[in-house]
Amino acid sequence: MFSHLAVASSLAVGDMLFYAICFIILMWLIKLVAWKPINQMMQDRADKISNDIDSAEKSRDDAAKLAKQRQDALANSRQEATGIVDSAKKQGQQQRDGIVAQAQTDAQALKDNAKKDIEQERQDALSSVRNDVADLSIEIASKIIQKELNADDQKALIDSYIEGLGK
Amino acid sequence: MGDPSSVATFQFGGLTFNAANIYSGLIAFVLVFLFVFALSRHITMKPGKGQNVLEWLIDFTNGILKGSIPGNETGAFGLYGFTLFLFLFISNQLGLFLQIAVGGKDFVRSPTSDPIVTMTFSLATLMIAQFAGVTKFGWKKHFSGYLKPFVFWLPISIFEEFTNFLTLGLRIFGVIFSGEMLLKIIGGLAFSHGIATMIVAIPLELVWQAFSAFLGAIQAYVFVTLSSVYIDKKLEIEE
């Protein structure tokens, strides 16, 4: 083997140089053709994957937040709906009370008016009756007086009239 | 084969070249490049078939490096490990299915069945290790590592470097060389006595080829692993 080596070493330098240069060229070519682009791509892929993981995390958080928001909104709207119904009820109650009260006052006013009218009517009627009675009595009196009227009778008559008027 | 007399040599620019090494080396380089080139078309975010294979290979060699070199220092050696692994793997397998000999001289075989080739790569690894050490710690601190645990350890440290260089190169050479040698012997056996020996030799050849393919893969893996170990040793200061 060593004899082989010794002989080979006398031949060697050219081959060594050839292999060294060829190997360097090959390395350079591989770097150009495959090594750089593939490593770049692998790096890009690693970045993309880590980005994807991050964004997945983020969108999961967002989704959770949204769900919470929706839940809150739902609870809120329920509360709000109850509030609306309550206030509507209250308002209805108020309105009803108002209407009833209004109706009562109206009725009262009507009744009062009616009473007043009736009273007025009565007074009017009474006073007209009184006038009529006075006229009648005067007419009667004049008629009687025209017929025959002694003093006593007249007196008694007048008294009785006066008495009757006093009532 | 492997025997110096069985290879054609030529002179160029005052240097001697081994024709078999040049041809088979070129074939291996071109094969590796075509393999990587074909698989690295259409690089997309969602990997296709070719890209998947290539990414798996890159992960595999990076995994080997990460096994020994700690932390983020693997980045600088990733390309070296990847290219080295692919080249050694294809070189180891090349001689299993493609051996061309013309007029008793080899022209194409596994480049790694020549110690000069494997030594070139082991030398490259050790130089990278030294370079990495010097880059990280500076000249003084790096070379003071040779004096640990005490000053007289220096010859042993230097000898260790030398043996690392030799064993790293010769291990892969020995396995591939012997594998091809045995393949050739079995091949010779097949044609020696007509049909009878062929029936015996063909299953034997099949089995040995399969085993050699396995060994070739293992040796490429081992070479890259040991390279990363040697590089790592220079990146850590022994206390």
PDB file of C-alpha atoms in Angstrom, chain B residues 1 19-21 23-25 27 94-95 98-102 105-111 180 184:
ATOM      1  CA  MET B   1      -6.846  -1.525 -11.145  1.00  0.00           C
ATOM      2  CA  ALA B  19      -6.423   9.862 -16.778  1.00  0.00           C
ATOM      3  CA  ALA B  20      -8.739   7.524 -14.844  1.00  0.00           C
ATOM      4  CA  ASN B  21      -9.062   9.995 -11.994  1.00  0.00           C
ATOM      5  CA  TYR B  23     -12.407  11.112 -16.355  1.00  0.00           C
ATOM      6  CA  SER B  24     -14.234   9.437 -13.497  1.00  0.00           C
ATOM      7  CA  GLY B  25     -13.904  12.561 -11.375  1.00  0.00           C
ATOM      8  CA  ILE B  27     -18.273  12.136 -14.524  1.00  0.00           C
ATOM      9  CA  LEU B  94     -19.914   5.072  -9.765  1.00  0.00           C
ATOM     10  CA  GLY B  95     -17.467   2.158  -9.993  1.00  0.00           C
ATOM     11  CA  LEU B  98     -19.535   1.842 -14.607  1.00  0.00           C
ATOM     12  CA  GLN B  99     -15.995   0.574 -15.088  1.00  0.00           C
ATOM     13  CA  ILE B 100     -14.272   1.222 -18.350  1.00  0.00           C
ATOM     14  CA  ALA B 101     -10.865  -0.143 -19.123  1.00  0.00           C
ATOM     15  CA  VAL B 102      -9.205   0.222 -22.502  1.00  0.00           C
ATOM     16  CA  LYS B 105      -5.707   0.677 -18.570  1.00  0.00           C
ATOM     17  CA  ASP B 106      -8.575   1.963 -16.425  1.00  0.00           C
ATOM     18  CA  PHE B 107     -10.401   5.016 -17.614  1.00  0.00           C
ATOM     19  CA  VAL B 108     -13.589   5.100 -15.541  1.00  0.00           C
ATOM     20  CA  ARG B 109     -13.993   3.687 -12.028  1.00  0.00           C
ATOM     21  CA  SER B 110     -14.865   5.007  -8.589  1.00  0.00           C
ATOM     22  CA  PRO B 111     -12.767   8.142  -8.093  1.00  0.00           C
ATOM     23  CA  GLU B 180     -14.009  -2.873  -6.605  1.00  0.00           C
ATOM     24  CA  LYS B 184     -13.249  -7.458 -10.578  1.00  0.00           C
TER      25      LYS B 184
END
